[in-house]
Short mmCIF file of N, CA and C in Angstrom, two decimals:
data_model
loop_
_atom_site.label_atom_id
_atom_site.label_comp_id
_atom_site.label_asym_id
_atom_site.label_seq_id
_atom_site.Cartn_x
_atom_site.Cartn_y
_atom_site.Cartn_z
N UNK A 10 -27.39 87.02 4.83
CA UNK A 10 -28.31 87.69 3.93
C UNK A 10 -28.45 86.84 2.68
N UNK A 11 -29.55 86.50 2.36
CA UNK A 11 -30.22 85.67 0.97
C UNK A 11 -30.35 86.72 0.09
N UNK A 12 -30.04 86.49 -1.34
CA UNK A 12 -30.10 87.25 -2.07
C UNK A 12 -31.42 86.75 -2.88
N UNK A 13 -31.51 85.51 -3.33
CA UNK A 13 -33.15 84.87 -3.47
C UNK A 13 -33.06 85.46 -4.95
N UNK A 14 -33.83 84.48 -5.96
CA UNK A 14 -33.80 84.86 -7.41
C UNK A 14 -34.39 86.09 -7.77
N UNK A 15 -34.24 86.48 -8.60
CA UNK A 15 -34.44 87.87 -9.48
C UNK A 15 -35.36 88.18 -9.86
N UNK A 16 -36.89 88.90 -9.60
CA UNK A 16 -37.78 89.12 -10.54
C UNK A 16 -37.95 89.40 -11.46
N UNK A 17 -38.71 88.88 -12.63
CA UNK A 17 -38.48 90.04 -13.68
C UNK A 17 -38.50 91.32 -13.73
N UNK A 18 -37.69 92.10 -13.67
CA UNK A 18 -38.05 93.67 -13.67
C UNK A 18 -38.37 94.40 -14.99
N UNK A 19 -38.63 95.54 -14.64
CA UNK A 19 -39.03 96.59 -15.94
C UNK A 19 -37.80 96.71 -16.48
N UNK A 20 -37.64 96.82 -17.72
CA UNK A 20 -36.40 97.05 -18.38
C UNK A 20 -36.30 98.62 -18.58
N UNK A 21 -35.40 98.81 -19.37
CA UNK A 21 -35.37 100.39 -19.65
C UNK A 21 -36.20 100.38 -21.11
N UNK A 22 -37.19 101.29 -20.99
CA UNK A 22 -37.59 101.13 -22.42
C UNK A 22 -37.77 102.61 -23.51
N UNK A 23 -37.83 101.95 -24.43
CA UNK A 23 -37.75 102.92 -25.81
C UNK A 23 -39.05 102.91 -26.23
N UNK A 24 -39.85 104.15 -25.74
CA UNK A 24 -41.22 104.61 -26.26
C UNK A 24 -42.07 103.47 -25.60
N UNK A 25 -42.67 102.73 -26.45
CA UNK A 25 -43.87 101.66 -25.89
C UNK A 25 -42.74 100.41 -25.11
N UNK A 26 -41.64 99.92 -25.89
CA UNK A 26 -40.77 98.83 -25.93
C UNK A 26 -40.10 98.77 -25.04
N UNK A 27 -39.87 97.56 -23.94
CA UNK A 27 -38.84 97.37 -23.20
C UNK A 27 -38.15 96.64 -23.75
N UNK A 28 -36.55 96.51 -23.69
CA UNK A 28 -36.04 95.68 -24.55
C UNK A 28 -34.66 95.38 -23.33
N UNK A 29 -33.91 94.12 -23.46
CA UNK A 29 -32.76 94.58 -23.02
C UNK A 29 -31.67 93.61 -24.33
N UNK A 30 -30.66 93.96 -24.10
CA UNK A 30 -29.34 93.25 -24.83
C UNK A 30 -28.92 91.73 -24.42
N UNK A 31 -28.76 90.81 -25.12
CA UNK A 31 -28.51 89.56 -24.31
C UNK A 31 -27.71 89.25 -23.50
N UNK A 32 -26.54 90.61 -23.24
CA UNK A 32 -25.79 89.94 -22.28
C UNK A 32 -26.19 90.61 -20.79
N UNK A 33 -27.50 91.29 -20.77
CA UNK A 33 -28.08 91.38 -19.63
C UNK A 33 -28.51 90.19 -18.98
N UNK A 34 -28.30 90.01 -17.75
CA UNK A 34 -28.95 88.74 -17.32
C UNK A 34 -30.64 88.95 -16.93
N UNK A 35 -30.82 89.91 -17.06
CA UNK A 35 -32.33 89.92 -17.11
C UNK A 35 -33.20 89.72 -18.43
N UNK A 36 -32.46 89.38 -19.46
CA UNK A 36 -32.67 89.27 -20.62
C UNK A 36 -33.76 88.44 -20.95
N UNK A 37 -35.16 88.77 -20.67
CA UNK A 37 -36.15 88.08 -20.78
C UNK A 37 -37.29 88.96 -21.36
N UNK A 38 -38.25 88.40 -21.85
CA UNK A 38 -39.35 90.11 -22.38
C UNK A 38 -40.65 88.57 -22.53
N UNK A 39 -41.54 89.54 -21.76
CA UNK A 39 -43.02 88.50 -21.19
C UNK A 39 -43.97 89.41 -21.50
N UNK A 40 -45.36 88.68 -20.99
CA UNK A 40 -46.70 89.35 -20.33
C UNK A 40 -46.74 88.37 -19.12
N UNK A 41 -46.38 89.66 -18.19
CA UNK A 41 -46.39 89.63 -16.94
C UNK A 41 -48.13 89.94 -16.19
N UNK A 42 -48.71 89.78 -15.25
CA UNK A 42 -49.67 90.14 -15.30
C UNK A 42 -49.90 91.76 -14.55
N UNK A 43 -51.01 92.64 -14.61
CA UNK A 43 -50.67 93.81 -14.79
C UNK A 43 -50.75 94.26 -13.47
N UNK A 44 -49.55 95.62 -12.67
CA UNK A 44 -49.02 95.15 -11.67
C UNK A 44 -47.90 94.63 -10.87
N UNK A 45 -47.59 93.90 -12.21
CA UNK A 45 -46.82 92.62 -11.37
C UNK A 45 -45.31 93.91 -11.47
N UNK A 46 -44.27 93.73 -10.63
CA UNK A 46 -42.74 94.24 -10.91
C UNK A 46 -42.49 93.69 -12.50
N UNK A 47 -42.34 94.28 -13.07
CA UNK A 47 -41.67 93.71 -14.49
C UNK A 47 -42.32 93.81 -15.89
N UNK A 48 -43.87 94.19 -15.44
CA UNK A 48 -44.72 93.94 -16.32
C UNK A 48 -44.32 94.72 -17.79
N UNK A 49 -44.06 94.25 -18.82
CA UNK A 49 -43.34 94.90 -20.16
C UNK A 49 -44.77 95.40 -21.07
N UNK A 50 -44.28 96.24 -21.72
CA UNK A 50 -45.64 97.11 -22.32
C UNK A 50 -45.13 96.62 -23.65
N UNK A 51 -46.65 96.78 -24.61
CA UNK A 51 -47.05 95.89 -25.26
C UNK A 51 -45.73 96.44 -26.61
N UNK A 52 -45.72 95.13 -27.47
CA UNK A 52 -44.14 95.26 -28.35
C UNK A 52 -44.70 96.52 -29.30
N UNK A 53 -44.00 97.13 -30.13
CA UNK A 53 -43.60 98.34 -31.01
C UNK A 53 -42.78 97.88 -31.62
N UNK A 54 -42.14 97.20 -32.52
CA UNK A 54 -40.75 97.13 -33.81
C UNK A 54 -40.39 98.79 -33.63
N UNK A 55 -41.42 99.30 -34.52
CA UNK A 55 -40.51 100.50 -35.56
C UNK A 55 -40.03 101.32 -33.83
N UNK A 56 -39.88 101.12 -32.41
CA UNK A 56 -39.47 101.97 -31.66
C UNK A 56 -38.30 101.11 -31.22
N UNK A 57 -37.75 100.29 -31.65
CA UNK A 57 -36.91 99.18 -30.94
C UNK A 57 -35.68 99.91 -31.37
N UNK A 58 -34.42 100.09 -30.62
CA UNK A 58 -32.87 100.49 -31.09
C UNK A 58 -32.77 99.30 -32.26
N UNK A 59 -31.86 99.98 -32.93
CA UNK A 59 -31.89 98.58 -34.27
C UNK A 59 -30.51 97.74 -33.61
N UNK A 60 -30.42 96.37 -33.19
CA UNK A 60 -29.52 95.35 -32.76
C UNK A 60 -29.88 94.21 -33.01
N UNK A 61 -28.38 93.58 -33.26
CA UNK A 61 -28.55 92.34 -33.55
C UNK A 61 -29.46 91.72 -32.52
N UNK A 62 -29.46 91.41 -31.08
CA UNK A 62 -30.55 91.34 -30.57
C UNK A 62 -32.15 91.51 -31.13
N UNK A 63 -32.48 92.35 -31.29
CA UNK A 63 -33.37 92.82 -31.80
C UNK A 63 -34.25 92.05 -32.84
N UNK A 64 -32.52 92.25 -33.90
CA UNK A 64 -33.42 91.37 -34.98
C UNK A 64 -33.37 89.77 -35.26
N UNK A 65 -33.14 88.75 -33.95
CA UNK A 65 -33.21 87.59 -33.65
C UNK A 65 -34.54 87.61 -33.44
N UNK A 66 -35.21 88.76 -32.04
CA UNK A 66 -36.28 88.31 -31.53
C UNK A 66 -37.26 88.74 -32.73
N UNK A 67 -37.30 89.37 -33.75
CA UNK A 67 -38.15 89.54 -34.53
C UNK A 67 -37.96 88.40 -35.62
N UNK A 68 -37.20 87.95 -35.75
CA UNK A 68 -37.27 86.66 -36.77
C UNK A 68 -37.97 85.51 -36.29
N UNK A 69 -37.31 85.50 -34.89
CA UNK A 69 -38.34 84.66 -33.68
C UNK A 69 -39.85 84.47 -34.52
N UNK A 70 -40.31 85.85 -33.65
CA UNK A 70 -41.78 85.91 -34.06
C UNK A 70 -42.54 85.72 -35.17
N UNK A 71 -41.37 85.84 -36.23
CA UNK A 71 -41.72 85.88 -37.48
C UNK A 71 -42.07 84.36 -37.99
N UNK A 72 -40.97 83.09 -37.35
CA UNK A 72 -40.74 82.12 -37.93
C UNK A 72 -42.51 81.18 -36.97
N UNK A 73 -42.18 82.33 -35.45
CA UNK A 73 -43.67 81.49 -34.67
C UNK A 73 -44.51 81.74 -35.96
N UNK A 74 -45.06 83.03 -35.91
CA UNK A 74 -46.01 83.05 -37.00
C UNK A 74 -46.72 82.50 -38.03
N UNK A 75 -45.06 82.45 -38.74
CA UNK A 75 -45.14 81.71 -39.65
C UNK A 75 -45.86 80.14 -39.65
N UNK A 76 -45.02 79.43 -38.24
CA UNK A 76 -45.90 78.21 -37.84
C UNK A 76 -47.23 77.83 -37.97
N UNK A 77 -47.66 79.08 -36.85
CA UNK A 77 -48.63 78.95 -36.79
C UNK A 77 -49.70 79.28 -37.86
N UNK A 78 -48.91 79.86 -38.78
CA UNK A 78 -50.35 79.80 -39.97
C UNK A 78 -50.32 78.65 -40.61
N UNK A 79 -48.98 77.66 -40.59
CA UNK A 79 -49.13 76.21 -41.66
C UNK A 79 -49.87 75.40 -40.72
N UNK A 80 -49.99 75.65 -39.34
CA UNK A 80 -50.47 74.45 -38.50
C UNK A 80 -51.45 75.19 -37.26
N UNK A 81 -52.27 74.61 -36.68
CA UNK A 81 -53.30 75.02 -35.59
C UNK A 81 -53.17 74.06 -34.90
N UNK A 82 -51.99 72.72 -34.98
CA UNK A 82 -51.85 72.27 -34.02
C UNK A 82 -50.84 72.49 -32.78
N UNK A 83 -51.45 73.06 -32.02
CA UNK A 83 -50.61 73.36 -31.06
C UNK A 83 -49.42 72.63 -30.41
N UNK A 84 -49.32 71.47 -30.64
CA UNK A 84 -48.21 70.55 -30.18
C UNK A 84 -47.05 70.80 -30.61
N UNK A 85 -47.29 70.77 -32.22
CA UNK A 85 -46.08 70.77 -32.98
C UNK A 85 -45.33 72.40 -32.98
N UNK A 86 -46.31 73.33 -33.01
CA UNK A 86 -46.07 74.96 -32.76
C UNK A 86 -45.45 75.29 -31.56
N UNK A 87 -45.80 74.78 -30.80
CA UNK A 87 -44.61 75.24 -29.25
C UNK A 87 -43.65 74.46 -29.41
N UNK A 88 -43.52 73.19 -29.35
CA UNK A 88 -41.70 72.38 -30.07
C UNK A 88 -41.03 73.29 -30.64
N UNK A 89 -41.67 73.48 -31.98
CA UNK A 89 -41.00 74.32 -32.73
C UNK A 89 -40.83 75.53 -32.07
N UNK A 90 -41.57 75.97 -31.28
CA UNK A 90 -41.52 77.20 -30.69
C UNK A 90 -40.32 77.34 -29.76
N UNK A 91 -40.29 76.61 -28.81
CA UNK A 91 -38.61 76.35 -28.05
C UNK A 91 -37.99 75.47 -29.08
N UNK A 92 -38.06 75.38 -29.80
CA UNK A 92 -36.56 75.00 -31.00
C UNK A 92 -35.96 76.29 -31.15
N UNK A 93 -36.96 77.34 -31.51
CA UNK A 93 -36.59 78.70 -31.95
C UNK A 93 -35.22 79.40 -30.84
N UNK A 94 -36.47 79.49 -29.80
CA UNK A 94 -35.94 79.91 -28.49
C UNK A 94 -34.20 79.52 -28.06
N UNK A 95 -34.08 78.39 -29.09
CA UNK A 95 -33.05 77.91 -28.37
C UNK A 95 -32.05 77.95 -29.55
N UNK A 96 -32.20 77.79 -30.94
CA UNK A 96 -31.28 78.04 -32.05
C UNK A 96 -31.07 79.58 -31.95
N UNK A 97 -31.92 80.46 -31.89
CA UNK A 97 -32.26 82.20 -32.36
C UNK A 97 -31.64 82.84 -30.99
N UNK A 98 -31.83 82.38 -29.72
CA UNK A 98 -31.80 83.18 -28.70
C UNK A 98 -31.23 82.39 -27.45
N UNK A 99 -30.76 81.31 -28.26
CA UNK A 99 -29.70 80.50 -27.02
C UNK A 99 -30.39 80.40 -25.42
N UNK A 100 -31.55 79.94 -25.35
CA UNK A 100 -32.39 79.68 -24.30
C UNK A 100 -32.79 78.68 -24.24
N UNK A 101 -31.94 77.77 -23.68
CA UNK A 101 -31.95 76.33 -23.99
C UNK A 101 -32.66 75.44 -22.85
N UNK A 102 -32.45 73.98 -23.62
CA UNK A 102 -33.83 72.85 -22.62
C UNK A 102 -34.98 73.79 -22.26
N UNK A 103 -35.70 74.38 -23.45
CA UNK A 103 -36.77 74.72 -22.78
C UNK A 103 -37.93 73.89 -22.73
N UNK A 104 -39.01 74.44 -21.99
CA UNK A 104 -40.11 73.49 -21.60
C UNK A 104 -41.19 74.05 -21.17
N UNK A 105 -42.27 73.66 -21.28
CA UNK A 105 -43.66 74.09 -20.95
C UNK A 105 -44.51 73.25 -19.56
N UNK A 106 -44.55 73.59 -18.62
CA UNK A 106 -45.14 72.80 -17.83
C UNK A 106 -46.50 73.01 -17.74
N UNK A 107 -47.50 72.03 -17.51
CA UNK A 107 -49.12 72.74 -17.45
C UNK A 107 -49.94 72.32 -16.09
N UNK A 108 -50.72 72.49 -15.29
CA UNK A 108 -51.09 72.04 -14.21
C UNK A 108 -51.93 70.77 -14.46
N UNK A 109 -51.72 69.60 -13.89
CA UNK A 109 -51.94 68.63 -14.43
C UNK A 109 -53.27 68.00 -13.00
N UNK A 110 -54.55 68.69 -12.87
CA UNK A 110 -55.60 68.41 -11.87
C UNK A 110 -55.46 67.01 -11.40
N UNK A 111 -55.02 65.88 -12.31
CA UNK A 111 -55.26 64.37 -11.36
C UNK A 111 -53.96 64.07 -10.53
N UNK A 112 -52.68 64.70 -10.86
CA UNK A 112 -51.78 65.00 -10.23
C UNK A 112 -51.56 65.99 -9.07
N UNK A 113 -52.39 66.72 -9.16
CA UNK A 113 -52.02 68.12 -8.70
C UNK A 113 -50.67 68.86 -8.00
N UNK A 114 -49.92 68.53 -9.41
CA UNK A 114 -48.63 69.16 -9.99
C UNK A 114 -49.00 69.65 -11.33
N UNK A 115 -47.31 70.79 -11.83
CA UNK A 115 -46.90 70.73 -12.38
C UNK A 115 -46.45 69.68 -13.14
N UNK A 116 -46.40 69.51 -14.71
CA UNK A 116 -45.76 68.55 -15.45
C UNK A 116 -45.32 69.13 -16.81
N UNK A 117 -44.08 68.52 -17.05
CA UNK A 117 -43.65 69.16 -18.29
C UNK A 117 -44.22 68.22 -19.95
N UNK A 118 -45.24 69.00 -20.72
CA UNK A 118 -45.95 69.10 -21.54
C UNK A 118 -45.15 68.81 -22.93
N UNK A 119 -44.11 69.95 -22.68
CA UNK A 119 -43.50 70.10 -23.98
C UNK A 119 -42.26 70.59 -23.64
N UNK A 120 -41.18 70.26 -24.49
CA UNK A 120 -40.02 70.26 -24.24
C UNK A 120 -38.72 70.79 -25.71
N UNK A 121 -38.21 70.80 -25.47
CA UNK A 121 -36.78 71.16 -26.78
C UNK A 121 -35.56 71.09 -25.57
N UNK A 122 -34.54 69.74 -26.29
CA UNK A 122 -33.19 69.46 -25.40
C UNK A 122 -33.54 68.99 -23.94
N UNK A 123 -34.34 68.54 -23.75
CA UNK A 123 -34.22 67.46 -22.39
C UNK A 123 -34.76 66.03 -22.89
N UNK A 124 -33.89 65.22 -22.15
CA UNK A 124 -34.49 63.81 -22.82
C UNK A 124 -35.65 63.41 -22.33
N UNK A 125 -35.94 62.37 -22.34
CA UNK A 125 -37.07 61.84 -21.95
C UNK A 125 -37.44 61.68 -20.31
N UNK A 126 -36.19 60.84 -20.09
CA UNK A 126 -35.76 61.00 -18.47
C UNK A 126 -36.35 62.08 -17.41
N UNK A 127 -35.34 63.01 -18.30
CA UNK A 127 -35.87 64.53 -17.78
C UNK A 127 -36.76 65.25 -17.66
N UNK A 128 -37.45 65.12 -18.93
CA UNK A 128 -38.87 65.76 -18.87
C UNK A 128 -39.73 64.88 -17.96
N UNK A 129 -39.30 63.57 -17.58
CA UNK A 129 -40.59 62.73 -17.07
C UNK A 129 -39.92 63.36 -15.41
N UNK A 130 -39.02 63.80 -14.76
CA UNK A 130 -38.33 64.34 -13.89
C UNK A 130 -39.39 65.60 -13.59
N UNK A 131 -39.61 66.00 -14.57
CA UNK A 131 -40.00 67.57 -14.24
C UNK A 131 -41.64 67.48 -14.16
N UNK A 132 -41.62 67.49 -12.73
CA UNK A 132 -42.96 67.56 -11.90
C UNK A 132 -42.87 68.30 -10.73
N UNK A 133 -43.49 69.42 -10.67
CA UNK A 133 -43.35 70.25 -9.23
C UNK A 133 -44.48 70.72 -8.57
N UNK A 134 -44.78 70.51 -7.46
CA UNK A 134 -46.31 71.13 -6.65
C UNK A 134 -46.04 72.55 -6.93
N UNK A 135 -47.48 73.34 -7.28
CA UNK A 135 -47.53 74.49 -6.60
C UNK A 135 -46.29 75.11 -5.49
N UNK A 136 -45.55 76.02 -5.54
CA UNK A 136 -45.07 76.25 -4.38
C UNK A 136 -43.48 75.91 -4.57
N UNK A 137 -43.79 74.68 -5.31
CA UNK A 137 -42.37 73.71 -4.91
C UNK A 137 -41.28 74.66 -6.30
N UNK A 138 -40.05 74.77 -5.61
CA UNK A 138 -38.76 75.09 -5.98
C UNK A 138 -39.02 76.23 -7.32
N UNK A 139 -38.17 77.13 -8.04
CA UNK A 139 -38.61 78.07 -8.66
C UNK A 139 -40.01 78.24 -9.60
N UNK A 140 -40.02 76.75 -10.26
CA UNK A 140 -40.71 76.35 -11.60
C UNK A 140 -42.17 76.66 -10.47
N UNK A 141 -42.42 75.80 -9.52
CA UNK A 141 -43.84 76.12 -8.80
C UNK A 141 -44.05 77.09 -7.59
N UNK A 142 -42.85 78.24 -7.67
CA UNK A 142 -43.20 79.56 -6.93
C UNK A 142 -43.98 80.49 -8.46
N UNK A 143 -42.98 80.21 -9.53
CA UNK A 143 -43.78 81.07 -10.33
C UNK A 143 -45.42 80.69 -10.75
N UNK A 144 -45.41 79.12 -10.79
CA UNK A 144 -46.63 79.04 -10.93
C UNK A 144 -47.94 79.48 -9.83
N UNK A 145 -47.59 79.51 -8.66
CA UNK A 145 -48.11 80.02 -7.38
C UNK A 145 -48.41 81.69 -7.91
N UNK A 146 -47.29 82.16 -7.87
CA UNK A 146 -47.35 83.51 -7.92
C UNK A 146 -47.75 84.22 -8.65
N UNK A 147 -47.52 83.25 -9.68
CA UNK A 147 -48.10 84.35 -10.96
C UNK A 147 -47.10 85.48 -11.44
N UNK A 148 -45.63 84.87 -11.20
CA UNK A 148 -44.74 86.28 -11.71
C UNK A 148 -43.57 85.35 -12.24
N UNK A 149 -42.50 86.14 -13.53
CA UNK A 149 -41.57 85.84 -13.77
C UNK A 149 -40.35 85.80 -12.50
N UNK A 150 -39.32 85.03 -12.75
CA UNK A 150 -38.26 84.94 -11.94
C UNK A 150 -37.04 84.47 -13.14
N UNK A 151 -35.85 85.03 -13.20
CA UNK A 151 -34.96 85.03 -13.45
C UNK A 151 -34.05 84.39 -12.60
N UNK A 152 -33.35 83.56 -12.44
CA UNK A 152 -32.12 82.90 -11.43
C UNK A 152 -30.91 82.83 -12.10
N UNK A 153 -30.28 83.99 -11.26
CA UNK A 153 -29.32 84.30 -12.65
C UNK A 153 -27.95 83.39 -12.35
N UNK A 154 -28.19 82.51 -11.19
CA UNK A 154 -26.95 81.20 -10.91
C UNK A 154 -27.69 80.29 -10.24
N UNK A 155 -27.73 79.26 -10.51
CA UNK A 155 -28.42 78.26 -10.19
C UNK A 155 -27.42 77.65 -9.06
N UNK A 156 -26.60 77.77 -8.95
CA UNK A 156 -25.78 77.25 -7.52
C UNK A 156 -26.08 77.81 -6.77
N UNK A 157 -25.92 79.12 -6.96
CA UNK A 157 -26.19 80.00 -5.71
C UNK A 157 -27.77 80.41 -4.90
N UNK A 158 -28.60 79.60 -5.38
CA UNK A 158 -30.04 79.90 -5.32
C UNK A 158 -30.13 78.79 -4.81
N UNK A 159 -30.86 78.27 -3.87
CA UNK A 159 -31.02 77.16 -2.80
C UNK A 159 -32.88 76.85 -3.25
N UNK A 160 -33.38 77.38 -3.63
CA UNK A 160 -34.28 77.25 -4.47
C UNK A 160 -34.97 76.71 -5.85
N UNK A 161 -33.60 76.27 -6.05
CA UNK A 161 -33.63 75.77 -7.52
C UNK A 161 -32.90 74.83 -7.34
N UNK A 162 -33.81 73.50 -7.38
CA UNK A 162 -33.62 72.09 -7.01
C UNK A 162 -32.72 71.54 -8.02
N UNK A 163 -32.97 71.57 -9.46
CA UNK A 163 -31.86 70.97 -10.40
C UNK A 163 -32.58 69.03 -10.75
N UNK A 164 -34.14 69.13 -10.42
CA UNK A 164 -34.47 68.01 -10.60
C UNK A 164 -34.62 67.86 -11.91
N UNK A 165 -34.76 68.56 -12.47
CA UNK A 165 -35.40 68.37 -14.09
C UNK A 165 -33.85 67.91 -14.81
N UNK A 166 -33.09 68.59 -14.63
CA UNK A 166 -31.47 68.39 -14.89
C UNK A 166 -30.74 68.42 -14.31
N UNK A 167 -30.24 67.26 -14.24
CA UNK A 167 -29.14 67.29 -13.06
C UNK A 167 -27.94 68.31 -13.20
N UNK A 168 -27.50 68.45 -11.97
CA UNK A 168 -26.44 70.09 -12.43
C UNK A 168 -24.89 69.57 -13.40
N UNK A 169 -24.98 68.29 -12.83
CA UNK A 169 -23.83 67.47 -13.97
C UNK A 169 -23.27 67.43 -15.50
N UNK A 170 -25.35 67.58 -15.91
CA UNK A 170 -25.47 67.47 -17.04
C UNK A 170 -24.83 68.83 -17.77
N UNK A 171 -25.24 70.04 -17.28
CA UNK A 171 -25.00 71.71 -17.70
C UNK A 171 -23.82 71.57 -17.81
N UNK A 172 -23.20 72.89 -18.73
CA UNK A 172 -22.37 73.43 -18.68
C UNK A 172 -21.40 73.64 -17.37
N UNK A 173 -20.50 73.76 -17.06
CA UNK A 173 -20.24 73.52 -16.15
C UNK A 173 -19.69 75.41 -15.84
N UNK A 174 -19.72 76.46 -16.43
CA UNK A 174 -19.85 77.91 -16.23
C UNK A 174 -21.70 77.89 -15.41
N UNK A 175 -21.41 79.19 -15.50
CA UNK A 175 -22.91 79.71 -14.64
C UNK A 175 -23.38 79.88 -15.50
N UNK A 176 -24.86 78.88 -14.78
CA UNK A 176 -26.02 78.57 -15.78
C UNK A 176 -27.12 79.94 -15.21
N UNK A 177 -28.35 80.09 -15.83
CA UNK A 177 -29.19 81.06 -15.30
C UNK A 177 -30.50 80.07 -15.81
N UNK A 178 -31.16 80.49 -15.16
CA UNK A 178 -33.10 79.45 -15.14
C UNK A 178 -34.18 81.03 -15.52
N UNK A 179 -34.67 80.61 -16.64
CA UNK A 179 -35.81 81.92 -16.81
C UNK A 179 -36.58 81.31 -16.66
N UNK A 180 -37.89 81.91 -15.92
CA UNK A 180 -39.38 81.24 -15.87
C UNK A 180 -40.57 82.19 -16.00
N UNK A 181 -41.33 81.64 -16.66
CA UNK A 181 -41.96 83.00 -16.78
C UNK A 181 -43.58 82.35 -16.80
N UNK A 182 -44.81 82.65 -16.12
CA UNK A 182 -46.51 82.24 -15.69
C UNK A 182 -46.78 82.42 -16.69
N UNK A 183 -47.13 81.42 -17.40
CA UNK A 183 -48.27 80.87 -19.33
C UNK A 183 -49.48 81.23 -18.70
N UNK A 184 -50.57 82.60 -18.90
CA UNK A 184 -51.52 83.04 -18.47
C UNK A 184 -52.87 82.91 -19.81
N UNK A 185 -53.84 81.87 -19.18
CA UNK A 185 -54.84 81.59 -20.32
C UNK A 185 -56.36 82.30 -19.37
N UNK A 186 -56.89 83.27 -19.49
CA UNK A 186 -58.21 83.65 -19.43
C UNK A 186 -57.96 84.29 -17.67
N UNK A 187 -56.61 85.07 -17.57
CA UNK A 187 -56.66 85.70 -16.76
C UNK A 187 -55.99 85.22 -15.40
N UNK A 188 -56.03 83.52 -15.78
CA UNK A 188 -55.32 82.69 -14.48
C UNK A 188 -54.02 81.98 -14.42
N UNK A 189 -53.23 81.62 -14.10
CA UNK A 189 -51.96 80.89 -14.27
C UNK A 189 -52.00 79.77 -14.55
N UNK A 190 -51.87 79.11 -16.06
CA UNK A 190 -51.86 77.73 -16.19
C UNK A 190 -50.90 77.07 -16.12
N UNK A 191 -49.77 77.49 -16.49
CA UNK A 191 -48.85 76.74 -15.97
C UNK A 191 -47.58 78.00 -16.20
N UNK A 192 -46.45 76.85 -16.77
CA UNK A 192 -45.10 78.12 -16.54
C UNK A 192 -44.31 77.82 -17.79
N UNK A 193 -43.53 78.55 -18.37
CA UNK A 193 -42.33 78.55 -19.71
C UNK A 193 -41.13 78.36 -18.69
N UNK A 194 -40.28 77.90 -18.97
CA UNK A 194 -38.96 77.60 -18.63
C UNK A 194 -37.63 77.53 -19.51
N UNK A 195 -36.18 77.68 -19.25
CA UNK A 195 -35.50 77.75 -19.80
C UNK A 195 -34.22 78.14 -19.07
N UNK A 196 -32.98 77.44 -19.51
CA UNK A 196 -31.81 77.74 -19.06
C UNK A 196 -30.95 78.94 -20.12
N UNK A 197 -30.14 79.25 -19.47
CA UNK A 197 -29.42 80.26 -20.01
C UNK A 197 -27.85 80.28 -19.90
#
């Protein structure tokens, strides 16, 4: 019996807010598309339990924000954006992959904590290994052990490089005008 990675699921939520605690391993909060298993309803603050959790991911948003009003360049705003992700909420080597038509792959765009190597590593077809099922599918996946998932190739980072405890892979479909452009990524 395959147990096969984790969808994102619905969390338990408070009024509008799904939220979970970080030491859930489902510990992820998206726009899923609508439908999908997992799909999280739209954020609420003033309904959120008050936790330290909590008030990471709202500083989060606060500091994106903030970005994005000094800059409209998008390059420098998602960097910074998985910088966040990864100082605030310990969701590390993250990365942005986008569908790249003269390739027709996946390619990683943008990055925080993978070197160069790596990011030039991280290319996946449609289809291919977690990063291009989600892009296929159009749904988050959680892998909450990357050993144990036969699905999760480990090309982008070699498993050497990690921690050597159990790692977890969040991925979650970057949706622009209704369609799947590419995917968010991140270890855990």
């Amino acid at each position: 019996m395959t147990s096969g990675p984790t969808p994102v699921r619905q969390a338990p939520a408070w009024g509008k807010e799904a939220h979970r605690p970080p030491d859930d391993p489902g510990a992820v909060r998206g726009t899923l598309p609508a439908g999908t298993p997992g799909a999280m309803a739209s954020v609420d603050s003033s309904r959120r339990p008050p936790t330290r959790w909590a008030e990471h991911e709202n500083l989060l948003f606060r500091e994106i924000a903030k970005r994005l009003g000094r800059s409209l360049e998008p390059d420098a705003v998602i960097r910074e954006m998985l910088h966040l992700l990864s100082e605030l909420l310990g969701l590390n080597r993250g990365r942005v992959l986008l569908f790249d038509p003269a390739r027709g792959a996946l390619v990683i765009r943008h990055a925080y904590g993978l070197t160069r190597a790596e990011a030039q590593r991280g290319v996946f077809a449609p289809g291919e290994g977690i990063t291009g099922r989600v892009y296929a599918d159009g749904r988050g996946v959680i892998v909450q052990d990357i050993d144990a998932e036969p699905a999760f190739l480990c090309r982008t980072v070699e498993r050497a490089h990690l921690p050597q405890e159990t790692v977890a892979y969040i991925a979650l479909p970057i949706e622009i005008g209704g369609r799947t452009a590419g995917v968010l990524g991140c270890h855990r």
